[in-house]
């Protein structure tokens, strides 16, 4: 399920962070963690070009929701991927995942709509889920605005964004709207539990530790009881039948590994088409390492996700 040691280039990143004395998120205040993530995952100085990029604000359940629309070159209407960024529901934002969204736009030849959902702890669960669900409905209902095809709308995200994508897929199924064609869950957070074997991995070989996950969950939930809600912990849903087909990406050196593996297994048992792509020598957050020419796995993973999306959109 994992290699003996992380990929050499990933290991170099871990060593650099250790030598630089970069603290763990769980040791910081909310503001401190947000500043650190923004520094560590700053958008590239020379972003990958796409056909066009637009920032607009849509009406949400508690005010405006900022979204960024990435459009590929070509003729509309395009399929659409509604994307939720990572950051443990507390950190991150549209700018932090700009590189990933640009790469997916070009590789999948689809519009990517990145959602600037509300953050905890100021806006705890279920606010981020509500915003992402609202944005997904808006894309389907206003597909012309994004030059998209309302019959080919997928939802996806990385880490906490993967959690939100999985939750939105469940909400859409339970509410019978909107019709979600596909879900892409990259190293997703899926359960309010910290007792799987992957949580016992050596912290020195991890980007995100058990303490970090406990920290983000503590800020996301107002009550431990909320952790039982399947819209917070998608793995706790009693029934996964009727959910859209999925791609799930997991990494060997990730405390969230076993949650992703189990969700892929349960989707398969529920007769949901699922493609599980596992990278045994990579770490949480590797998808954002697109600028490292030596870590080709990041670009390869983007290509694999894009291929899955294209196959779904053409089905």
PDB file of C-alpha atoms in Angstrom:
ATOM      1  CA  UNK A   1       0.000   0.000   0.000  1.00  0.00           C
ATOM      2  CA  UNK A   2       3.025   2.261   0.388  1.00  0.00           C
ATOM      3  CA  UNK A   3       6.708   2.286  -0.531  1.00  0.00           C
ATOM      4  CA  UNK A   4       9.445   1.967   2.087  1.00  0.00           C
ATOM      5  CA  UNK A   5      10.314   5.668   1.836  1.00  0.00           C
ATOM      6  CA  UNK A   6       8.745   8.643   0.024  1.00  0.00           C
ATOM      7  CA  UNK A   7       9.811   9.534  -3.501  1.00  0.00           C
ATOM      8  CA  UNK A   8      13.307  11.141  -3.410  1.00  0.00           C
ATOM      9  CA  UNK A   9      11.987  14.504  -4.574  1.00  0.00           C
ATOM     10  CA  UNK A  10       9.207  14.436  -2.008  1.00  0.00           C
ATOM     11  CA  UNK A  11      11.699  13.426   0.659  1.00  0.00           C
ATOM     12  CA  UNK A  12      13.850  16.404  -0.336  1.00  0.00           C
ATOM     13  CA  UNK A  13      10.871  18.716   0.225  1.00  0.00           C
ATOM     14  CA  UNK A  14      10.282  17.180   3.651  1.00  0.00           C
ATOM     15  CA  UNK A  15      13.946  17.653   4.573  1.00  0.00           C
ATOM     16  CA  UNK A  16      13.921  21.263   3.377  1.00  0.00           C
ATOM     17  CA  UNK A  17      10.898  22.038   5.533  1.00  0.00           C
ATOM     18  CA  UNK A  18      12.512  20.372   8.524  1.00  0.00           C
ATOM     19  CA  UNK A  19      15.803  22.234   8.043  1.00  0.00           C
ATOM     20  CA  UNK A  20      13.935  25.536   7.621  1.00  0.00           C
ATOM     21  CA  UNK A  21      12.065  24.957  10.861  1.00  0.00           C
ATOM     22  CA  UNK A  22       8.658  25.246   9.215  1.00  0.00           C
ATOM     23  CA  UNK A  23       6.068  24.548  11.932  1.00  0.00           C
ATOM     24  CA  UNK A  24       3.150  22.172  11.748  1.00  0.00           C
ATOM     25  CA  UNK A  25      -0.233  23.791  11.163  1.00  0.00           C
ATOM     26  CA  UNK A  26      -1.511  22.297  14.400  1.00  0.00           C
ATOM     27  CA  UNK A  27       0.982  24.369  16.416  1.00  0.00           C
ATOM     28  CA  UNK A  28      -0.273  27.673  15.012  1.00  0.00           C
ATOM     29  CA  UNK A  29      -3.216  29.987  15.411  1.00  0.00           C
ATOM     30  CA  UNK A  30      -5.808  30.079  12.639  1.00  0.00           C
ATOM     31  CA  UNK A  31      -4.310  33.270  11.217  1.00  0.00           C
ATOM     32  CA  UNK A  32      -0.810  31.856  11.472  1.00  0.00           C
ATOM     33  CA  UNK A  33      -1.792  28.651   9.696  1.00  0.00           C
ATOM     34  CA  UNK A  34      -3.511  30.590   6.916  1.00  0.00           C
ATOM     35  CA  UNK A  35      -0.441  32.741   6.362  1.00  0.00           C
ATOM     36  CA  UNK A  36       1.855  29.708   6.344  1.00  0.00           C
ATOM     37  CA  UNK A  37      -0.229  27.814   3.786  1.00  0.00           C
ATOM     38  CA  UNK A  38      -0.390  30.886   1.550  1.00  0.00           C
ATOM     39  CA  UNK A  39       3.401  31.108   1.678  1.00  0.00           C
ATOM     40  CA  UNK A  40       4.049  27.407   1.112  1.00  0.00           C
ATOM     41  CA  UNK A  41       1.562  27.080  -1.755  1.00  0.00           C
ATOM     42  CA  UNK A  42       1.900  30.475  -3.411  1.00  0.00           C
ATOM     43  CA  UNK A  43       0.609  30.537  -7.008  1.00  0.00           C
ATOM     44  CA  UNK A  44       3.337  30.184  -9.653  1.00  0.00           C
ATOM     45  CA  UNK A  45       4.863  33.430 -10.893  1.00  0.00           C
ATOM     46  CA  UNK A  46       4.274  32.316 -14.479  1.00  0.00           C
ATOM     47  CA  UNK A  47       0.895  30.573 -14.365  1.00  0.00           C
ATOM     48  CA  UNK A  48      -0.022  28.027 -17.002  1.00  0.00           C
ATOM     49  CA  UNK A  49      -2.044  29.848 -19.662  1.00  0.00           C
ATOM     50  CA  UNK A  50      -5.650  28.874 -20.324  1.00  0.00           C
ATOM     51  CA  UNK A  51      -8.213  30.253 -22.737  1.00  0.00           C
ATOM     52  CA  UNK A  52      -9.633  32.736 -20.222  1.00  0.00           C
ATOM     53  CA  UNK A  53     -10.011  33.354 -16.495  1.00  0.00           C
ATOM     54  CA  UNK A  54     -12.888  35.282 -14.895  1.00  0.00           C
ATOM     55  CA  UNK A  55     -13.631  36.115 -11.277  1.00  0.00           C
ATOM     56  CA  UNK A  56     -17.289  36.673 -10.398  1.00  0.00           C
ATOM     57  CA  UNK A  57     -19.503  36.461  -7.319  1.00  0.00           C
ATOM     58  CA  UNK A  58     -22.707  34.451  -7.160  1.00  0.00           C
ATOM     59  CA  UNK A  59     -25.539  34.525  -4.629  1.00  0.00           C
ATOM     60  CA  UNK A  60     -25.048  32.074  -1.788  1.00  0.00           C
ATOM     61  CA  UNK A  61     -27.027  30.960   1.270  1.00  0.00           C
ATOM     62  CA  UNK A  62     -25.336  33.613   3.445  1.00  0.00           C
ATOM     63  CA  UNK A  63     -24.113  36.222   0.985  1.00  0.00           C
ATOM     64  CA  UNK A  64     -21.912  36.247  -2.065  1.00  0.00           C
ATOM     65  CA  UNK A  65     -19.713  33.289  -3.024  1.00  0.00           C
ATOM     66  CA  UNK A  66     -16.633  34.167  -5.088  1.00  0.00           C
ATOM     67  CA  UNK A  67     -15.886  31.793  -7.936  1.00  0.00           C
ATOM     68  CA  UNK A  68     -13.158  31.717 -10.560  1.00  0.00           C
ATOM     69  CA  UNK A  69     -14.027  30.390 -14.000  1.00  0.00           C
ATOM     70  CA  UNK A  70     -11.226  28.827 -16.050  1.00  0.00           C
ATOM     71  CA  UNK A  71     -12.164  28.253 -19.689  1.00  0.00           C
ATOM     72  CA  UNK A  72     -10.068  26.263 -22.168  1.00  0.00           C
ATOM     73  CA  UNK A  73      -9.420  27.259 -25.744  1.00  0.00           C
ATOM     74  CA  UNK A  74     -11.991  25.894 -28.154  1.00  0.00           C
ATOM     75  CA  UNK A  75     -15.689  26.009 -28.851  1.00  0.00           C
ATOM     76  CA  UNK A  76     -18.370  25.972 -26.180  1.00  0.00           C
ATOM     77  CA  UNK A  77     -20.291  24.397 -24.592  1.00  0.00           C
ATOM     78  CA  UNK A  78     -17.656  22.642 -22.499  1.00  0.00           C
ATOM     79  CA  UNK A  79     -18.067  20.062 -19.767  1.00  0.00           C
ATOM     80  CA  UNK A  80     -17.568  21.576 -16.305  1.00  0.00           C
ATOM     81  CA  UNK A  81     -15.675  20.593 -13.171  1.00  0.00           C
ATOM     82  CA  UNK A  82     -16.787  22.415 -10.018  1.00  0.00           C
ATOM     83  CA  UNK A  83     -13.668  22.452  -7.857  1.00  0.00           C
ATOM     84  CA  UNK A  84     -13.316  22.826  -4.062  1.00  0.00           C
ATOM     85  CA  UNK A  85      -9.861  23.755  -2.790  1.00  0.00           C
ATOM     86  CA  UNK A  86      -7.985  22.074   0.045  1.00  0.00           C
ATOM     87  CA  UNK A  87      -6.829  23.536   3.343  1.00  0.00           C
ATOM     88  CA  UNK A  88      -8.714  21.684   6.043  1.00  0.00           C
ATOM     89  CA  UNK A  89     -11.835  23.868   5.657  1.00  0.00           C
ATOM     90  CA  UNK A  90      -9.860  26.566   7.493  1.00  0.00           C
ATOM     91  CA  UNK A  91      -7.074  27.589   5.115  1.00  0.00           C
ATOM     92  CA  UNK A  92      -6.454  27.924   1.398  1.00  0.00           C
ATOM     93  CA  UNK A  93      -8.538  29.598  -1.262  1.00  0.00           C
ATOM     94  CA  UNK A  94      -9.003  30.136  -4.956  1.00  0.00           C
ATOM     95  CA  UNK A  95      -5.519  31.599  -5.408  1.00  0.00           C
ATOM     96  CA  UNK A  96      -3.739  28.743  -3.624  1.00  0.00           C
ATOM     97  CA  UNK A  97      -5.131  26.068  -5.975  1.00  0.00           C
ATOM     98  CA  UNK A  98      -4.858  28.215  -9.097  1.00  0.00           C
ATOM     99  CA  UNK A  99      -2.134  26.012 -10.606  1.00  0.00           C
ATOM    100  CA  UNK A 100      -4.137  22.813 -10.177  1.00  0.00           C
ATOM    101  CA  UNK A 101      -7.239  24.391 -11.735  1.00  0.00           C
ATOM    102  CA  UNK A 102      -5.300  25.678 -14.734  1.00  0.00           C
ATOM    103  CA  UNK A 103      -3.697  22.287 -15.317  1.00  0.00           C
ATOM    104  CA  UNK A 104      -7.048  20.483 -15.097  1.00  0.00           C
ATOM    105  CA  UNK A 105      -8.666  22.986 -17.465  1.00  0.00           C
ATOM    106  CA  UNK A 106      -6.128  22.268 -20.176  1.00  0.00           C
ATOM    107  CA  UNK A 107      -5.705  18.541 -19.590  1.00  0.00           C
ATOM    108  CA  UNK A 108      -9.427  17.726 -19.361  1.00  0.00           C
ATOM    109  CA  UNK A 109     -10.508  20.329 -21.927  1.00  0.00           C
ATOM    110  CA  UNK A 110     -13.227  21.458 -19.563  1.00  0.00           C
ATOM    111  CA  UNK A 111     -14.307  24.576 -17.719  1.00  0.00           C
ATOM    112  CA  UNK A 112     -13.153  24.541 -14.107  1.00  0.00           C
ATOM    113  CA  UNK A 113     -15.178  26.583 -11.633  1.00  0.00           C
ATOM    114  CA  UNK A 114     -13.202  27.081  -8.424  1.00  0.00           C
ATOM    115  CA  UNK A 115     -15.378  27.873  -5.398  1.00  0.00           C
ATOM    116  CA  UNK A 116     -14.322  30.317  -2.679  1.00  0.00           C
ATOM    117  CA  UNK A 117     -16.475  28.749   0.007  1.00  0.00           C
ATOM    118  CA  UNK A 118     -16.729  30.096   3.561  1.00  0.00           C
ATOM    119  CA  UNK A 119     -14.068  28.934   6.012  1.00  0.00           C
ATOM    120  CA  UNK A 120     -14.224  27.553   9.516  1.00  0.00           C
ATOM    121  CA  UNK A 121     -14.009  28.363  12.360  1.00  0.00           C
ATOM    122  CA  UNK A 122     -15.870  31.575  11.470  1.00  0.00           C
ATOM    123  CA  UNK A 123     -18.254  29.473   9.377  1.00  0.00           C
ATOM    124  CA  UNK A 124     -18.207  25.868  10.628  1.00  0.00           C
ATOM    125  CA  UNK A 125     -19.927  22.821   9.175  1.00  0.00           C
ATOM    126  CA  UNK A 126     -22.211  22.789   7.266  1.00  0.00           C
ATOM    127  CA  UNK A 127     -21.421  26.228   5.764  1.00  0.00           C
ATOM    128  CA  UNK A 128     -18.654  25.032   3.359  1.00  0.00           C
ATOM    129  CA  UNK A 129     -20.889  22.173   2.145  1.00  0.00           C
ATOM    130  CA  UNK A 130     -23.789  24.572   1.605  1.00  0.00           C
ATOM    131  CA  UNK A 131     -21.625  26.947  -0.441  1.00  0.00           C
ATOM    132  CA  UNK A 132     -20.205  24.196  -2.646  1.00  0.00           C
ATOM    133  CA  UNK A 133     -23.625  22.660  -3.189  1.00  0.00           C
ATOM    134  CA  UNK A 134     -25.053  26.088  -4.022  1.00  0.00           C
ATOM    135  CA  UNK A 135     -22.240  26.735  -6.505  1.00  0.00           C
ATOM    136  CA  UNK A 136     -22.811  23.381  -8.174  1.00  0.00           C
ATOM    137  CA  UNK A 137     -26.527  24.093  -8.576  1.00  0.00           C
ATOM    138  CA  UNK A 138     -25.712  27.555  -9.889  1.00  0.00           C
ATOM    139  CA  UNK A 139     -23.368  26.150 -12.542  1.00  0.00           C
ATOM    140  CA  UNK A 140     -26.043  23.768 -13.783  1.00  0.00           C
ATOM    141  CA  UNK A 141     -28.754  26.448 -13.768  1.00  0.00           C
ATOM    142  CA  UNK A 142     -26.504  29.129 -15.313  1.00  0.00           C
ATOM    143  CA  UNK A 143     -24.426  26.946 -17.582  1.00  0.00           C
ATOM    144  CA  UNK A 144     -24.487  29.552 -20.337  1.00  0.00           C
ATOM    145  CA  UNK A 145     -22.648  32.020 -18.112  1.00  0.00           C
ATOM    146  CA  UNK A 146     -19.706  29.628 -17.786  1.00  0.00           C
ATOM    147  CA  UNK A 147     -19.991  28.360 -21.391  1.00  0.00           C
ATOM    148  CA  UNK A 148     -20.735  24.928 -19.989  1.00  0.00           C
ATOM    149  CA  UNK A 149     -22.923  21.930 -20.719  1.00  0.00           C
ATOM    150  CA  UNK A 150     -25.456  21.433 -17.880  1.00  0.00           C
ATOM    151  CA  UNK A 151     -25.575  17.688 -18.609  1.00  0.00           C
ATOM    152  CA  UNK A 152     -21.828  17.276 -18.079  1.00  0.00           C
ATOM    153  CA  UNK A 153     -21.054  18.789 -14.675  1.00  0.00           C
ATOM    154  CA  UNK A 154     -18.639  17.062 -12.300  1.00  0.00           C
ATOM    155  CA  UNK A 155     -17.552  17.938  -8.763  1.00  0.00           C
ATOM    156  CA  UNK A 156     -14.050  17.518  -7.412  1.00  0.00           C
ATOM    157  CA  UNK A 157     -11.463  18.657  -4.927  1.00  0.00           C
ATOM    158  CA  UNK A 158      -8.324  17.864  -2.962  1.00  0.00           C
ATOM    159  CA  UNK A 159      -8.096  17.065   0.766  1.00  0.00           C
ATOM    160  CA  UNK A 160     -10.881  19.062   2.486  1.00  0.00           C
ATOM    161  CA  UNK A 161     -12.049  19.912  -1.025  1.00  0.00           C
ATOM    162  CA  UNK A 162     -12.355  16.186  -1.694  1.00  0.00           C
ATOM    163  CA  UNK A 163     -14.474  15.928   1.428  1.00  0.00           C
ATOM    164  CA  UNK A 164     -16.723  18.716   0.170  1.00  0.00           C
ATOM    165  CA  UNK A 165     -16.977  17.145  -3.286  1.00  0.00           C
ATOM    166  CA  UNK A 166     -18.026  13.819  -1.774  1.00  0.00           C
ATOM    167  CA  UNK A 167     -20.537  15.592   0.467  1.00  0.00           C
ATOM    168  CA  UNK A 168     -22.014  17.574  -2.429  1.00  0.00           C
ATOM    169  CA  UNK A 169     -22.397  14.363  -4.421  1.00  0.00           C
ATOM    170  CA  UNK A 170     -24.370  12.868  -1.528  1.00  0.00           C
ATOM    171  CA  UNK A 171     -26.481  15.993  -1.026  1.00  0.00           C
ATOM    172  CA  UNK A 172     -27.263  16.141  -4.763  1.00  0.00           C
ATOM    173  CA  UNK A 173     -28.340  12.491  -4.721  1.00  0.00           C
ATOM    174  CA  UNK A 174     -30.466  12.929  -1.603  1.00  0.00           C
ATOM    175  CA  UNK A 175     -32.117  16.114  -2.938  1.00  0.00           C
ATOM    176  CA  UNK A 176     -32.463  14.709  -6.461  1.00  0.00           C
ATOM    177  CA  UNK A 177     -30.724  17.787  -7.844  1.00  0.00           C
ATOM    178  CA  UNK A 178     -28.542  18.789  -9.512  1.00  0.00           C
ATOM    179  CA  UNK A 179     -27.426  15.919 -11.707  1.00  0.00           C
ATOM    180  CA  UNK A 180     -23.716  15.379 -10.981  1.00  0.00           C
ATOM    181  CA  UNK A 181     -21.992  13.399 -13.711  1.00  0.00           C
ATOM    182  CA  UNK A 182     -18.771  12.503 -11.902  1.00  0.00           C
ATOM    183  CA  UNK A 183     -16.772  13.079  -8.712  1.00  0.00           C
ATOM    184  CA  UNK A 184     -13.002  13.446  -8.320  1.00  0.00           C
ATOM    185  CA  UNK A 185     -11.720  12.981  -4.779  1.00  0.00           C
ATOM    186  CA  UNK A 186      -7.990  13.622  -4.378  1.00  0.00           C
ATOM    187  CA  UNK A 187      -6.534  12.487  -1.023  1.00  0.00           C
ATOM    188  CA  UNK A 188      -9.915  13.296   0.549  1.00  0.00           C
ATOM    189  CA  UNK A 189     -10.832  13.688   4.214  1.00  0.00           C
ATOM    190  CA  UNK A 190     -13.727  11.286   4.627  1.00  0.00           C
ATOM    191  CA  UNK A 191     -14.250  10.409   8.279  1.00  0.00           C
ATOM    192  CA  UNK A 192     -14.127  12.052  11.682  1.00  0.00           C
ATOM    193  CA  UNK A 193     -11.942   9.307  13.067  1.00  0.00           C
ATOM    194  CA  UNK A 194      -8.242   9.029  13.760  1.00  0.00           C
ATOM    195  CA  UNK A 195      -7.815   5.309  14.384  1.00  0.00           C
ATOM    196  CA  UNK A 196      -6.881   3.828  11.012  1.00  0.00           C
ATOM    197  CA  UNK A 197      -3.373   2.365  10.528  1.00  0.00           C
ATOM    198  CA  UNK A 198      -2.389   5.218   8.203  1.00  0.00           C
ATOM    199  CA  UNK A 199      -2.696   7.625  11.144  1.00  0.00           C
ATOM    200  CA  UNK A 200       0.203   5.812  12.792  1.00  0.00           C
ATOM    201  CA  UNK A 201       2.719   6.554  10.025  1.00  0.00           C
ATOM    202  CA  UNK A 202       6.014   8.227  10.979  1.00  0.00           C
ATOM    203  CA  UNK A 203       5.274  11.994  11.182  1.00  0.00           C
ATOM    204  CA  UNK A 204       8.745  12.694   9.765  1.00  0.00           C
ATOM    205  CA  UNK A 205       7.571  11.171   6.466  1.00  0.00           C
ATOM    206  CA  UNK A 206       4.314  13.114   6.291  1.00  0.00           C
ATOM    207  CA  UNK A 207       3.216  16.567   5.180  1.00  0.00           C
ATOM    208  CA  UNK A 208       0.027  16.377   7.250  1.00  0.00           C
ATOM    209  CA  UNK A 209       0.057  14.612  10.618  1.00  0.00           C
ATOM    210  CA  UNK A 210      -2.586  13.201  12.941  1.00  0.00           C
ATOM    211  CA  UNK A 211      -2.302  16.323  15.093  1.00  0.00           C
ATOM    212  CA  UNK A 212      -2.918  18.498  12.026  1.00  0.00           C
ATOM    213  CA  UNK A 213      -6.066  16.559  11.144  1.00  0.00           C
ATOM    214  CA  UNK A 214      -7.343  16.771  14.701  1.00  0.00           C
ATOM    215  CA  UNK A 215      -6.697  20.525  14.574  1.00  0.00           C
ATOM    216  CA  UNK A 216      -8.704  21.120  11.376  1.00  0.00           C
ATOM    217  CA  UNK A 217     -11.594  18.927  12.497  1.00  0.00           C
ATOM    218  CA  UNK A 218     -11.682  20.790  15.817  1.00  0.00           C
ATOM    219  CA  UNK A 219     -12.142  24.049  13.922  1.00  0.00           C
ATOM    220  CA  UNK A 220     -14.614  22.627  11.375  1.00  0.00           C
ATOM    221  CA  UNK A 221     -17.116  21.065  13.763  1.00  0.00           C
ATOM    222  CA  UNK A 222     -19.106  22.889  16.415  1.00  0.00           C
ATOM    223  CA  UNK A 223     -19.877  19.575  18.117  1.00  0.00           C
ATOM    224  CA  UNK A 224     -18.394  16.084  18.000  1.00  0.00           C
ATOM    225  CA  UNK A 225     -21.901  14.889  17.155  1.00  0.00           C
ATOM    226  CA  UNK A 226     -21.591  16.646  13.784  1.00  0.00           C
ATOM    227  CA  UNK A 227     -18.807  14.224  12.939  1.00  0.00           C
ATOM    228  CA  UNK A 228     -21.434  11.480  12.573  1.00  0.00           C
ATOM    229  CA  UNK A 229     -23.242  13.430   9.864  1.00  0.00           C
ATOM    230  CA  UNK A 230     -22.412  11.870   6.472  1.00  0.00           C
ATOM    231  CA  UNK A 231     -22.210  15.333   4.927  1.00  0.00           C
ATOM    232  CA  UNK A 232     -19.266  15.949   7.275  1.00  0.00           C
ATOM    233  CA  UNK A 233     -17.974  12.364   7.212  1.00  0.00           C
ATOM    234  CA  UNK A 234     -19.025  10.919   3.831  1.00  0.00           C
ATOM    235  CA  UNK A 235     -17.635   7.512   4.793  1.00  0.00           C
ATOM    236  CA  UNK A 236     -20.351   7.250   7.466  1.00  0.00           C
ATOM    237  CA  UNK A 237     -23.193   7.314   4.952  1.00  0.00           C
ATOM    238  CA  UNK A 238     -25.284   4.170   5.358  1.00  0.00           C
ATOM    239  CA  UNK A 239     -25.904   3.794   1.647  1.00  0.00           C
ATOM    240  CA  UNK A 240     -23.637   4.892  -1.210  1.00  0.00           C
ATOM    241  CA  UNK A 241     -25.860   3.577  -3.976  1.00  0.00           C
ATOM    242  CA  UNK A 242     -26.897   6.072  -6.605  1.00  0.00           C
ATOM    243  CA  UNK A 243     -23.818   8.265  -6.296  1.00  0.00           C
ATOM    244  CA  UNK A 244     -22.001   9.434  -9.427  1.00  0.00           C
ATOM    245  CA  UNK A 245     -18.989   7.503 -10.745  1.00  0.00           C
ATOM    246  CA  UNK A 246     -15.757   8.487  -9.070  1.00  0.00           C
ATOM    247  CA  UNK A 247     -12.018   8.777  -9.275  1.00  0.00           C
ATOM    248  CA  UNK A 248     -10.323   8.498  -5.894  1.00  0.00           C
ATOM    249  CA  UNK A 249      -6.630   9.347  -5.541  1.00  0.00           C
ATOM    250  CA  UNK A 250      -4.695   8.148  -2.492  1.00  0.00           C
ATOM    251  CA  UNK A 251      -1.048   8.301  -1.384  1.00  0.00           C
ATOM    252  CA  UNK A 252       1.083   5.878   0.590  1.00  0.00           C
ATOM    253  CA  UNK A 253       2.425   8.534   2.952  1.00  0.00           C
ATOM    254  CA  UNK A 254      -0.823  10.166   4.018  1.00  0.00           C
ATOM    255  CA  UNK A 255      -2.800   9.815   7.234  1.00  0.00           C
ATOM    256  CA  UNK A 256      -5.936   9.946   5.057  1.00  0.00           C
ATOM    257  CA  UNK A 257      -4.868   6.995   2.904  1.00  0.00           C
ATOM    258  CA  UNK A 258      -7.046   4.345   4.518  1.00  0.00           C
ATOM    259  CA  UNK A 259     -10.178   6.509   4.391  1.00  0.00           C
ATOM    260  CA  UNK A 260      -9.822   6.902   0.634  1.00  0.00           C
ATOM    261  CA  UNK A 261      -9.158   3.190   0.175  1.00  0.00           C
ATOM    262  CA  UNK A 262     -12.246   2.284   2.220  1.00  0.00           C
ATOM    263  CA  UNK A 263     -14.477   4.777   0.382  1.00  0.00           C
ATOM    264  CA  UNK A 264     -13.376   3.358  -2.972  1.00  0.00           C
ATOM    265  CA  UNK A 265     -14.179  -0.136  -1.692  1.00  0.00           C
ATOM    266  CA  UNK A 266     -17.603   0.882  -0.420  1.00  0.00           C
ATOM    267  CA  UNK A 267     -18.485   2.686  -3.655  1.00  0.00           C
ATOM    268  CA  UNK A 268     -17.557  -0.448  -5.588  1.00  0.00           C
ATOM    269  CA  UNK A 269     -19.683  -2.582  -3.273  1.00  0.00           C
ATOM    270  CA  UNK A 270     -22.558  -0.146  -3.887  1.00  0.00           C
ATOM    271  CA  UNK A 271     -22.178  -0.787  -7.642  1.00  0.00           C
ATOM    272  CA  UNK A 272     -20.835   2.715  -8.263  1.00  0.00           C
ATOM    273  CA  UNK A 273     -18.162   2.811 -10.944  1.00  0.00           C
ATOM    274  CA  UNK A 274     -14.943   3.852  -9.211  1.00  0.00           C
ATOM    275  CA  UNK A 275     -11.370   4.257 -10.381  1.00  0.00           C
ATOM    276  CA  UNK A 276      -8.902   4.120  -7.493  1.00  0.00           C
ATOM    277  CA  UNK A 277      -5.492   5.590  -8.337  1.00  0.00           C
ATOM    278  CA  UNK A 278      -2.898   4.973  -5.645  1.00  0.00           C
ATOM    279  CA  UNK A 279       0.593   6.490  -5.479  1.00  0.00           C
ATOM    280  CA  UNK A 280       2.554   4.469  -2.964  1.00  0.00           C
ATOM    281  CA  UNK A 281       5.599   6.784  -2.658  1.00  0.00           C
ATOM    282  CA  UNK A 282       3.864  10.169  -2.590  1.00  0.00           C
ATOM    283  CA  UNK A 283       2.541  12.437   0.158  1.00  0.00           C
ATOM    284  CA  UNK A 284      -0.582  14.442   0.850  1.00  0.00           C
ATOM    285  CA  UNK A 285      -0.619  17.589  -1.278  1.00  0.00           C
ATOM    286  CA  UNK A 286       1.573  16.215  -4.058  1.00  0.00           C
ATOM    287  CA  UNK A 287      -0.874  17.379  -6.724  1.00  0.00           C
ATOM    288  CA  UNK A 288       0.122  20.960  -5.995  1.00  0.00           C
ATOM    289  CA  UNK A 289       3.788  20.218  -6.760  1.00  0.00           C
ATOM    290  CA  UNK A 290       3.266  20.772 -10.482  1.00  0.00           C
ATOM    291  CA  UNK A 291       6.203  23.164 -10.790  1.00  0.00           C
ATOM    292  CA  UNK A 292       8.737  20.528  -9.745  1.00  0.00           C
ATOM    293  CA  UNK A 293      10.054  19.131 -13.060  1.00  0.00           C
ATOM    294  CA  UNK A 294      11.532  16.137 -11.255  1.00  0.00           C
ATOM    295  CA  UNK A 295       8.227  15.096  -9.688  1.00  0.00           C
ATOM    296  CA  UNK A 296       6.542  13.992 -12.890  1.00  0.00           C
ATOM    297  CA  UNK A 297       3.882  12.116 -10.877  1.00  0.00           C
ATOM    298  CA  UNK A 298       1.995  15.364 -10.268  1.00  0.00           C
ATOM    299  CA  UNK A 299       1.540  15.994 -13.992  1.00  0.00           C
ATOM    300  CA  UNK A 300       0.845  12.313 -14.587  1.00  0.00           C
ATOM    301  CA  UNK A 301      -1.889  12.377 -11.939  1.00  0.00           C
ATOM    302  CA  UNK A 302      -3.461  15.433 -13.581  1.00  0.00           C
ATOM    303  CA  UNK A 303      -3.413  13.573 -16.908  1.00  0.00           C
ATOM    304  CA  UNK A 304      -5.026  10.502 -15.340  1.00  0.00           C
ATOM    305  CA  UNK A 305      -7.763  12.547 -13.692  1.00  0.00           C
ATOM    306  CA  UNK A 306      -8.351  14.392 -16.959  1.00  0.00           C
ATOM    307  CA  UNK A 307      -8.637  11.098 -18.831  1.00  0.00           C
ATOM    308  CA  UNK A 308     -11.208   9.821 -16.336  1.00  0.00           C
ATOM    309  CA  UNK A 309     -13.199  13.045 -16.658  1.00  0.00           C
ATOM    310  CA  UNK A 310     -13.097  12.984 -20.444  1.00  0.00           C
ATOM    311  CA  UNK A 311     -14.232   9.377 -20.526  1.00  0.00           C
ATOM    312  CA  UNK A 312     -17.112  10.219 -18.217  1.00  0.00           C
ATOM    313  CA  UNK A 313     -18.088  13.322 -20.157  1.00  0.00           C
ATOM    314  CA  UNK A 314     -18.107  11.405 -23.448  1.00  0.00           C
ATOM    315  CA  UNK A 315     -20.169   8.532 -22.042  1.00  0.00           C
TER     316      UNK A 315
END
